[in-house]
CSV table of C-alpha atoms in Angstrom, one decimal:
chain,number,residue,atom,x,y,z
A,284,MET,CA,-18.6,-35.0,79.4
A,285,GLN,CA,-19.8,-36.7,81.9
A,286,TRP,CA,-22.7,-34.7,82.7
A,287,LEU,CA,-23.5,-35.4,79.2
A,288,PHE,CA,-24.2,-38.9,79.3
A,289,LEU,CA,-26.8,-38.2,82.0
A,290,LEU,CA,-29.3,-37.2,79.8
A,291,LEU,CA,-28.9,-40.3,77.8
A,292,PRO,CA,-31.0,-41.8,81.1
A,293,ILE,CA,-33.2,-39.4,80.4
A,294,ALA,CA,-33.9,-39.3,77.2
A,295,ALA,CA,-33.7,-43.3,77.0
A,296,ALA,CA,-37.0,-43.2,79.9
A,297,SER,CA,-38.3,-40.0,78.0
A,298,GLY,CA,-38.8,-42.3,74.5
A,299,TRP,CA,-40.2,-45.1,76.4
A,300,LEU,CA,-42.1,-43.4,78.0
A,301,VAL,CA,-44.0,-41.7,74.6
A,302,ALA,CA,-43.4,-44.7,73.1
A,303,TRP,CA,-46.3,-46.6,76.1
A,304,ARG,CA,-48.3,-43.2,75.7
A,305,SER,CA,-49.0,-43.4,71.6
A,306,GLY,CA,-50.7,-46.5,72.0
A,307,SER,CA,-54.0,-44.9,73.7
A,308,ARG,CA,-53.4,-41.4,72.1
A,309,ARG,CA,-52.7,-39.3,69.0
A,310,ARG,CA,-49.6,-36.2,69.6
A,311,PRO,CA,-51.0,-33.3,66.7
A,312,GLU,CA,-49.0,-33.4,63.8
A,313,GLY,CA,-46.0,-31.5,64.0
A,314,SER,CA,-45.5,-32.2,67.4
A,315,CYS,CA,-43.1,-33.4,68.8
A,316,SER,CA,-41.3,-35.3,72.2
A,317,SER,CA,-37.9,-36.4,73.9
A,318,GLY,CA,-38.6,-39.9,72.0
A,319,ASP,CA,-38.6,-38.7,68.4
A,320,PRO,CA,-35.7,-38.7,66.4
A,321,VAL,CA,-35.2,-34.9,66.5
A,322,PHE,CA,-34.5,-34.9,69.9
A,323,PHE,CA,-31.6,-37.6,69.4
A,324,ARG,CA,-30.0,-35.6,66.7
A,325,GLY,CA,-29.9,-32.9,69.7
A,326,LEU,CA,-28.5,-35.2,71.8
A,327,ASN,CA,-25.6,-36.5,69.0
A,328,TYR,CA,-24.9,-32.4,68.9
A,329,LEU,CA,-24.3,-32.7,72.1
A,330,LEU,CA,-21.9,-35.9,72.3
A,331,ASP,CA,-19.9,-34.3,69.8
A,332,GLU,CA,-18.9,-31.6,71.6
A,333,GLN,CA,-21.2,-28.8,69.6
A,334,PRO,CA,-24.0,-27.6,72.3
A,335,ASP,CA,-25.0,-24.2,70.2
A,336,LYS,CA,-26.5,-26.5,67.3
A,337,ALA,CA,-27.8,-28.9,69.8
A,338,ILE,CA,-29.8,-25.9,71.9
A,339,ASP,CA,-31.1,-24.6,68.0
A,340,VAL,CA,-32.7,-28.7,68.1
A,341,PHE,CA,-34.0,-28.5,70.7
A,342,LEU,CA,-35.3,-24.9,71.0
A,343,LYS,CA,-37.0,-25.3,68.1
A,344,LEU,CA,-38.8,-28.6,69.3
A,345,ALA,CA,-42.4,-27.3,68.6
A,346,GLU,CA,-44.1,-29.2,71.2
A,347,VAL,CA,-42.8,-28.5,75.6
A,348,ASP,CA,-44.9,-30.7,77.9
A,349,GLY,CA,-44.9,-32.9,80.6
A,350,GLU,CA,-42.5,-35.1,79.0
A,351,THR,CA,-40.2,-32.2,77.4
A,352,ALA,CA,-40.3,-30.1,80.0
A,353,GLU,CA,-38.4,-32.1,82.1
A,354,THR,CA,-35.7,-33.1,79.5
A,355,HIS,CA,-35.2,-29.2,79.0
A,356,LEU,CA,-34.8,-28.2,82.7
A,357,ALA,CA,-32.4,-31.0,82.6
A,358,LEU,CA,-30.1,-29.8,80.1
A,359,GLY,CA,-30.1,-26.0,81.5
A,360,ALA,CA,-29.1,-27.8,84.4
A,361,LEU,CA,-26.4,-29.2,83.4
A,362,PHE,CA,-25.0,-26.4,81.3
A,363,GLN,CA,-25.1,-24.5,84.6
A,364,ARG,CA,-23.3,-26.8,86.3
A,365,ARG,CA,-20.5,-26.7,83.2
A,366,GLY,CA,-20.7,-22.7,83.3
A,367,GLU,CA,-21.7,-22.4,80.0
A,368,VAL,CA,-24.2,-19.7,81.7
A,369,GLU,CA,-25.4,-18.2,78.7
A,370,ARG,CA,-26.6,-21.2,77.6
A,371,ALA,CA,-28.3,-22.3,80.2
A,372,ILE,CA,-29.7,-18.5,80.0
A,373,ARG,CA,-31.4,-19.5,76.3
A,374,ILE,CA,-33.2,-23.0,77.7
A,375,HIS,CA,-34.8,-21.6,80.7
A,376,GLN,CA,-35.6,-18.4,79.1
A,377,ASN,CA,-37.7,-20.5,76.3
A,378,LEU,CA,-39.3,-22.5,79.0
A,379,VAL,CA,-40.3,-19.7,80.7
A,380,ALA,CA,-41.9,-18.3,77.3
A,381,ARG,CA,-44.5,-21.6,76.8
A,382,GLU,CA,-47.3,-21.3,77.6
A,383,ASN,CA,-48.5,-25.0,77.9
A,384,LEU,CA,-46.3,-25.1,81.2
A,385,SER,CA,-47.9,-26.0,84.3
A,386,ASN,CA,-47.6,-23.8,87.3
A,387,ALA,CA,-45.1,-25.9,88.8
A,388,GLN,CA,-42.8,-26.4,85.8
A,389,ARG,CA,-42.9,-22.9,85.1
A,390,GLY,CA,-41.9,-22.1,89.3
A,391,TYR,CA,-38.8,-24.5,88.6
A,392,ALA,CA,-37.8,-23.0,85.3
A,393,LEU,CA,-37.8,-19.4,86.7
A,394,TYR,CA,-36.1,-20.5,89.1
A,395,GLU,CA,-33.1,-21.6,87.3
A,396,LEU,CA,-33.4,-18.9,85.0
A,397,GLY,CA,-33.0,-16.5,88.6
A,398,ARG,CA,-29.8,-19.4,89.8
A,399,ASP,CA,-28.2,-18.5,85.8
A,400,TYR,CA,-28.7,-14.8,86.3
A,401,MET,CA,-26.9,-15.2,89.7
A,402,LEU,CA,-24.2,-16.9,88.3
A,403,ALA,CA,-23.6,-14.4,85.2
A,404,GLY,CA,-23.5,-11.9,87.9
A,405,LEU,CA,-26.9,-9.9,87.0
A,406,PHE,CA,-28.5,-9.8,90.7
A,407,ASP,CA,-31.0,-7.3,90.0
A,408,ARG,CA,-33.0,-9.3,87.3
A,409,ALA,CA,-32.5,-12.7,89.3
A,410,GLU,CA,-33.7,-10.8,92.4
A,411,SER,CA,-36.7,-9.9,90.2
A,412,LEU,CA,-37.3,-13.4,89.4
A,413,PHE,CA,-36.9,-14.8,92.9
A,414,LEU,CA,-39.3,-11.7,94.4
A,415,GLU,CA,-42.6,-12.8,91.7
A,416,LEU,CA,-42.1,-17.0,92.7
A,417,VAL,CA,-42.3,-15.7,96.5
A,418,GLU,CA,-44.8,-13.4,95.7
A,419,GLN,CA,-46.8,-16.1,93.1
A,420,GLY,CA,-46.2,-19.2,96.2
A,421,LEU,CA,-43.6,-20.9,93.2
A,422,GLN,CA,-40.5,-22.6,94.7
A,423,ASP,CA,-40.8,-19.3,97.4
A,424,ARG,CA,-38.4,-21.3,100.0
A,425,ARG,CA,-35.9,-22.0,97.3
A,426,ALA,CA,-36.1,-18.6,96.1
A,427,LEU,CA,-36.1,-17.3,99.7
A,428,ARG,CA,-32.8,-18.6,100.0
A,429,SER,CA,-31.6,-17.3,97.2
A,430,LEU,CA,-32.2,-13.7,97.9
A,431,ILE,CA,-30.4,-14.0,101.1
A,432,GLU,CA,-27.5,-15.0,99.3
A,433,ILE,CA,-27.5,-12.5,96.6
A,434,TYR,CA,-28.6,-9.7,100.0
A,435,GLN,CA,-25.4,-11.3,101.8
A,436,ALA,CA,-23.5,-10.7,98.6
A,437,GLU,CA,-23.7,-7.5,98.6
A,438,LYS,CA,-24.1,-7.0,102.5
A,439,ASP,CA,-27.2,-5.7,102.7
A,440,TRP,CA,-27.7,-7.0,106.4
A,441,ARG,CA,-31.4,-5.2,107.1
A,442,ARG,CA,-32.9,-7.2,104.1
A,443,CYS,CA,-30.8,-10.4,105.0
A,444,LEU,CA,-32.5,-10.2,108.5
A,445,GLU,CA,-36.1,-9.9,106.6
A,446,THR,CA,-35.6,-12.4,104.0
A,447,ALA,CA,-34.2,-15.0,107.2
A,448,ASP,CA,-37.5,-14.1,109.0
A,449,GLN,CA,-39.8,-14.3,106.1
A,450,LEU,CA,-37.7,-17.8,105.5
A,451,ARG,CA,-38.3,-19.0,109.1
A,452,ARG,CA,-41.9,-18.1,108.9
A,453,ARG,CA,-42.5,-20.4,105.7
A,454,SER,CA,-40.2,-23.0,106.7
A,455,ASP,CA,-40.0,-23.4,110.5
A,456,GLN,CA,-36.3,-23.8,109.3
A,457,PRO,CA,-34.1,-22.7,112.0
A,458,MET,CA,-32.5,-19.5,111.1
A,459,GLN,CA,-31.5,-18.3,114.9
A,460,THR,CA,-27.4,-18.8,113.9
A,461,GLU,CA,-28.1,-16.6,110.6
A,462,ILE,CA,-30.5,-13.9,111.9
A,463,ALA,CA,-27.9,-13.3,114.7
A,464,GLN,CA,-25.1,-13.0,112.8
A,465,TYR,CA,-26.7,-10.6,110.7
A,466,HIS,CA,-27.4,-8.2,113.3
A,467,CYS,CA,-23.6,-8.8,114.5
A,468,GLU,CA,-23.0,-7.5,111.3
A,469,LEU,CA,-25.5,-4.8,111.8
A,470,ALA,CA,-23.8,-3.6,115.2
A,471,ASP,CA,-19.9,-3.6,113.7
A,472,GLU,CA,-21.4,-1.4,110.9
A,473,CYS,CA,-23.3,1.1,113.8
A,474,LEU,CA,-19.7,1.0,115.8
A,475,ARG,CA,-17.9,2.0,112.6
A,476,HIS,CA,-20.3,5.3,112.4
A,477,ALA,CA,-20.3,5.8,115.9
A,478,ARG,CA,-23.4,5.1,116.1
A,479,ARG,CA,-23.1,2.8,120.0
A,480,ASP,CA,-26.7,2.7,121.0
A,481,GLU,CA,-28.0,1.2,117.9
A,482,ALA,CA,-25.0,-1.1,118.5
A,483,ARG,CA,-25.5,-2.3,121.5
A,484,ALA,CA,-29.4,-2.5,120.4
A,485,HIS,CA,-28.6,-5.5,117.4
A,486,LEU,CA,-26.2,-7.1,120.3
A,487,LEU,CA,-29.1,-7.6,122.8
A,488,ASP,CA,-31.3,-8.9,119.7
A,489,ALA,CA,-28.6,-11.3,118.9
A,490,GLN,CA,-28.2,-12.7,122.4
A,491,ALA,CA,-32.6,-13.1,122.6
A,492,VAL,CA,-32.7,-14.8,119.0
A,493,ASP,CA,-29.4,-16.9,119.6
A,494,PRO,CA,-28.4,-17.0,123.1
A,495,ASN,CA,-25.5,-19.1,122.4
A,496,CYS,CA,-24.0,-16.2,119.7
A,497,ILE,CA,-20.5,-15.9,120.7
A,498,ARG,CA,-19.4,-13.4,118.5
A,499,ALA,CA,-22.3,-10.8,120.1
A,500,THR,CA,-20.8,-11.6,123.7
A,501,MET,CA,-17.0,-10.4,121.6
A,502,ILE,CA,-18.5,-7.4,120.1
A,503,GLN,CA,-20.1,-6.5,123.9
A,504,ALA,CA,-16.8,-7.1,125.6
A,505,GLN,CA,-14.5,-4.6,123.1
A,506,MET,CA,-17.4,-1.8,123.5
A,507,GLU,CA,-16.5,-2.1,127.4
A,508,MET,CA,-13.0,-1.8,126.7
A,509,ASP,CA,-13.4,0.7,124.7
A,510,GLY,CA,-15.8,2.8,126.6
A,511,GLY,CA,-13.2,2.4,129.2
A,512,ASP,CA,-14.4,-0.5,131.4
A,513,PRO,CA,-11.7,-3.4,131.7
A,514,ASP,CA,-13.0,-4.6,134.1
A,515,SER,CA,-16.2,-5.7,133.1
A,516,ALA,CA,-14.9,-6.6,129.5
A,517,LEU,CA,-12.2,-9.1,131.3
A,518,MET,CA,-15.4,-10.2,132.5
A,519,LEU,CA,-17.0,-10.8,129.3
A,520,TYR,CA,-14.3,-12.8,128.4
A,521,ARG,CA,-13.6,-15.1,131.1
A,522,HIS,CA,-17.2,-16.0,130.4
A,523,LEU,CA,-16.3,-16.1,126.6
A,524,ALA,CA,-13.6,-18.4,127.2
A,525,ARG,CA,-15.5,-21.4,129.3
A,526,ARG,CA,-18.8,-21.6,126.7
A,527,GLY,CA,-16.8,-20.9,123.7
A,528,PRO,CA,-13.2,-22.6,123.7
A,529,ASP,CA,-13.0,-22.7,119.9
A,530,TYR,CA,-12.3,-18.7,119.6
A,531,LEU,CA,-10.0,-18.6,122.7
A,532,PRO,CA,-7.2,-17.8,120.1
A,533,ALA,CA,-9.4,-14.9,118.5
A,534,MET,CA,-10.3,-13.2,121.7
A,535,LEU,CA,-6.7,-13.9,123.1
A,536,PRO,CA,-5.2,-10.6,122.3
A,537,ALA,CA,-7.6,-8.4,124.0
A,538,LEU,CA,-7.8,-10.9,127.0
A,539,LEU,CA,-4.4,-9.7,127.8
A,540,HIS,CA,-5.1,-6.1,126.7
A,541,CYS,CA,-7.6,-6.3,129.6
A,542,CYS,CA,-5.1,-7.8,132.1
A,543,GLU,CA,-2.6,-4.8,131.0
A,544,ARG,CA,-5.1,-2.0,131.4
A,545,LEU,CA,-6.2,-3.4,134.8
A,546,ASN,CA,-2.4,-3.9,135.5
A,547,ARG,CA,-2.7,-7.4,136.7
A,548,GLN,CA,0.0,-9.4,138.4
A,549,GLY,CA,0.4,-13.0,138.2
A,550,ILE,CA,-1.0,-13.5,133.8
A,551,ALA,CA,0.6,-16.5,134.5
A,552,ASN,CA,-1.8,-17.8,136.7
A,553,GLU,CA,-4.9,-16.1,134.2
A,554,LEU,CA,-3.8,-17.9,131.6
A,555,GLY,CA,-2.5,-21.4,133.4
A,556,ASP,CA,-6.9,-21.7,134.8
A,557,LEU,CA,-7.5,-21.3,130.8
A,558,PHE,CA,-4.8,-23.2,129.2
A,559,ALA,CA,-5.8,-26.4,132.1
A,560,ALA,CA,-9.2,-26.8,130.6
A,561,HIS,CA,-8.7,-25.6,127.3
A,562,PRO,CA,-5.3,-25.8,125.3
A,563,SER,CA,-4.8,-24.6,122.6
A,564,PRO,CA,-1.7,-23.4,120.5
A,565,PRO,CA,-2.0,-19.8,121.0
A,566,LEU,CA,-2.9,-19.8,125.1
A,567,MET,CA,0.0,-22.2,125.3
A,568,LEU,CA,2.4,-19.5,123.5
A,569,GLU,CA,1.3,-16.7,125.8
A,570,LEU,CA,1.5,-18.7,128.9
A,571,SER,CA,4.9,-20.1,128.0
A,572,ARG,CA,6.0,-16.2,127.2
A,573,ALA,CA,4.3,-15.1,130.5
A,574,ILE,CA,5.7,-17.7,132.4
A,575,GLU,CA,9.1,-17.1,131.5
A,576,ARG,CA,8.3,-13.3,132.4
A,577,GLU,CA,7.0,-14.3,135.8
A,578,GLN,CA,9.3,-17.4,137.1
A,579,GLY,CA,11.9,-17.5,134.8
A,580,PRO,CA,13.2,-19.5,131.7
A,581,GLN,CA,13.9,-22.7,132.6
A,582,ALA,CA,10.3,-22.8,133.7
A,583,ALA,CA,8.7,-21.9,130.9
A,584,LEU,CA,11.0,-24.7,129.4
A,585,GLU,CA,9.9,-27.0,131.5
A,586,PHE,CA,6.6,-26.1,130.7
A,587,LEU,CA,6.9,-26.4,126.9
A,588,SER,CA,8.8,-29.6,127.6
A,589,ASP,CA,5.4,-31.1,129.7
A,590,TYR,CA,3.2,-29.2,126.8
A,591,LEU,CA,5.3,-31.5,124.0
A,592,GLY,CA,5.1,-35.1,125.8
A,593,ALA,CA,1.0,-34.6,125.3
A,594,HIS,CA,0.8,-32.9,122.1
A,595,ALA,CA,1.9,-32.9,118.8
A,596,ASP,CA,2.4,-29.3,117.9
A,597,LEU,CA,4.6,-27.0,115.5
A,598,VAL,CA,3.9,-24.1,117.5
A,599,GLY,CA,5.2,-25.6,120.8
A,600,THR,CA,8.1,-27.2,118.8
A,601,GLU,CA,9.2,-23.7,117.4
A,602,ARG,CA,9.0,-21.4,120.5
A,603,LEU,CA,10.7,-24.8,122.4
A,604,LEU,CA,14.2,-24.3,120.2
A,605,GLU,CA,13.6,-20.4,119.9
A,606,LEU,CA,14.1,-20.5,124.6
A,607,ARG,CA,16.7,-23.0,124.1
A,608,LEU,CA,19.3,-21.6,121.5
A,609,SER,CA,18.5,-17.9,122.8
A,610,ARG,CA,18.4,-18.5,126.9
A,611,PHE,CA,20.3,-22.3,127.1
A,612,PRO,CA,22.5,-22.2,124.2
A,613,GLU,CA,25.0,-25.0,125.8
A,614,GLN,CA,22.2,-27.1,126.1
A,615,ALA,CA,21.0,-26.9,122.3
A,616,ALA,CA,22.2,-29.8,120.0
A,617,GLU,CA,23.5,-29.1,116.5
A,618,GLY,CA,21.5,-28.6,113.7
A,619,ASP,CA,18.6,-27.2,116.2
A,620,ALA,CA,18.8,-23.8,114.6
A,621,GLN,CA,18.7,-24.9,111.1
A,622,LEU,CA,15.6,-27.5,112.3
A,623,LEU,CA,14.2,-24.3,113.8
A,624,GLU,CA,14.1,-22.3,110.4
A,625,VAL,CA,12.3,-25.7,109.2
A,626,ILE,CA,9.9,-26.0,111.7
A,627,ARG,CA,8.8,-21.6,110.8
A,628,HIS,CA,8.3,-22.5,107.1
A,629,LEU,CA,5.9,-25.0,108.2
A,630,VAL,CA,4.2,-23.3,110.6
A,631,ALA,CA,3.5,-19.9,108.4
A,632,ALA,CA,2.0,-22.2,106.0
A,633,ARG,CA,0.4,-24.2,108.8
A,634,PRO,CA,-3.9,-22.8,108.9
A,635,SER,CA,-5.1,-22.1,112.3
A,636,TYR,CA,-8.4,-22.5,112.1
A,637,ARG,CA,-10.8,-24.5,109.7
A,638,CYS,CA,-14.3,-24.9,109.1
A,639,ASP,CA,-16.7,-27.7,110.3
A,640,GLN,CA,-18.4,-28.1,107.5
A,641,CYS,CA,-16.5,-28.4,104.4
A,642,GLY,CA,-12.5,-28.5,105.9
A,643,PHE,CA,-11.9,-25.0,104.2
A,644,GLU,CA,-8.6,-23.9,106.2
A,645,ALA,CA,-7.7,-19.7,106.8
A,646,ARG,CA,-5.0,-17.7,108.9
A,647,ALA,CA,-7.3,-15.6,110.4
A,648,LEU,CA,-11.1,-15.9,111.9
A,649,HIS,CA,-13.8,-15.6,109.4
A,650,TRP,CA,-17.5,-15.9,110.8
A,651,GLN,CA,-18.7,-16.8,107.6
A,652,CYS,CA,-17.4,-19.3,105.7
A,653,PRO,CA,-16.1,-18.0,102.2
A,654,SER,CA,-16.2,-21.6,100.3
A,655,CYS,CA,-19.6,-23.3,101.9
A,656,LYS,CA,-20.7,-20.0,103.5
A,657,HIS,CA,-22.2,-21.3,106.6
A,658,TRP,CA,-22.3,-19.4,109.2
A,659,GLY,CA,-20.2,-19.7,112.9
A,660,SER,CA,-19.0,-23.2,111.3
A,661,ILE,CA,-14.9,-22.1,111.4
A,662,LYS,CA,-13.1,-22.4,114.5
A,663,ALA,CA,-9.7,-22.8,116.0
A,664,VAL,CA,-7.6,-25.9,115.1
A,665,ALA,CA,-6.5,-27.7,118.2
A,666,ALA,CA,-3.1,-29.4,118.8
A,667,GLN,CA,-3.3,-32.8,118.2
A,668,PRO,CA,-2.8,-35.5,121.0
A,669,LEU,CA,0.6,-37.3,120.5
A,670,ARG,CA,0.1,-40.6,119.8
A,671,SER,CA,2.7,-43.5,122.1
A,672,PRO,CA,3.5,-46.5,119.9
A,673,SER,CA,1.3,-48.3,122.8
A,674,GLY,CA,-1.6,-46.4,120.6
A,675,LEU,CA,0.0,-46.7,116.8
A,676,ALA,CA,-1.4,-50.0,114.5
A,677,PRO,CA,-0.1,-53.3,115.3
A,678,GLY,CA,2.2,-53.3,111.9
A,679,LEU,CA,3.5,-49.9,112.8
A,680,THR,CA,4.7,-50.6,116.2
A,681,ALA,CA,6.4,-53.9,114.8
A,682,SER,CA,8.4,-51.4,112.7
A,683,VAL,CA,9.0,-49.1,115.3
A,684,SER,CA,10.2,-51.3,118.0
A,685,GLY,CA,12.4,-53.4,114.9
């Protein structure tokens, strides 16, 4: 109902405008405006939660000009936001059928009708309208954006590329991130069909458009591994770790696999250098295991104690309790086993990745956020630094010391 009341100021303003204009010109007989009683009867139907009757009233208005067209568009937007797509379609179809709309109003009505079709899942109808708008130069930038949404939903990455390039040329919008990701999607698609040369070409295109595209380098490193060149792959993963620490947890299993393929000794040193520059829970976990293998459980326990002295991390706490209970049961305190089970439960529900645009949380990496649809916005959740009592608010410090 809150959206219904948004129409009241629109209706009042429209009514005032019509009354002001009526002093200088007479309307044709039989016409109707948003200041007439029939319009307010339609509003009453809306407020009484009788939207179908309201729509019938509005669609029977004899004239849709610059005044009432705006109100009809607002009404269609109201139904669209409420998810009442069929009613929004009726409103916008009625507007599009009128002959006395300006080009700008017709373009806006066509665009909103296309959005209605998208919400209804009628992608083919929506695509036709958006292509028509682009051809006519009406709402063309918004129409191109909507076309990209449709092609992304259909995973038609080639048409995504074509449309994104068209939008970039028409609007000068920075589309490098999206275009690079579309090339990466096509590279993945080529690799699934064993077309390695095409995949490599797409990766080169992605890196040419966006030199900071982490995903393209990750795919390239995996191609080197699959092609039997773990040395080149390891070099790329090291480069990635310096450039994209937010994605280090995602590439960590592949990096470790490279080290195993190369029979590298001293993996703890390899991981330790990365950890010193970019500490993260997954890297801490693998480093503690490497230290345990190469230097013994006591060294791993000391490393974890130092880490937890600086980071508030459930994953590190879980690992420390596991190590203490399995290797040093005499050091385990009463209730540690029960505490470990509680922490395991909390860790299982803890997100590993978060979108820095909308806050969407996930356990696995998504290159496109499923919520806000941004590309490359989901990053690994970092360990929180442990705040000492001196860093707390004065009131909290007093309560702790008391």
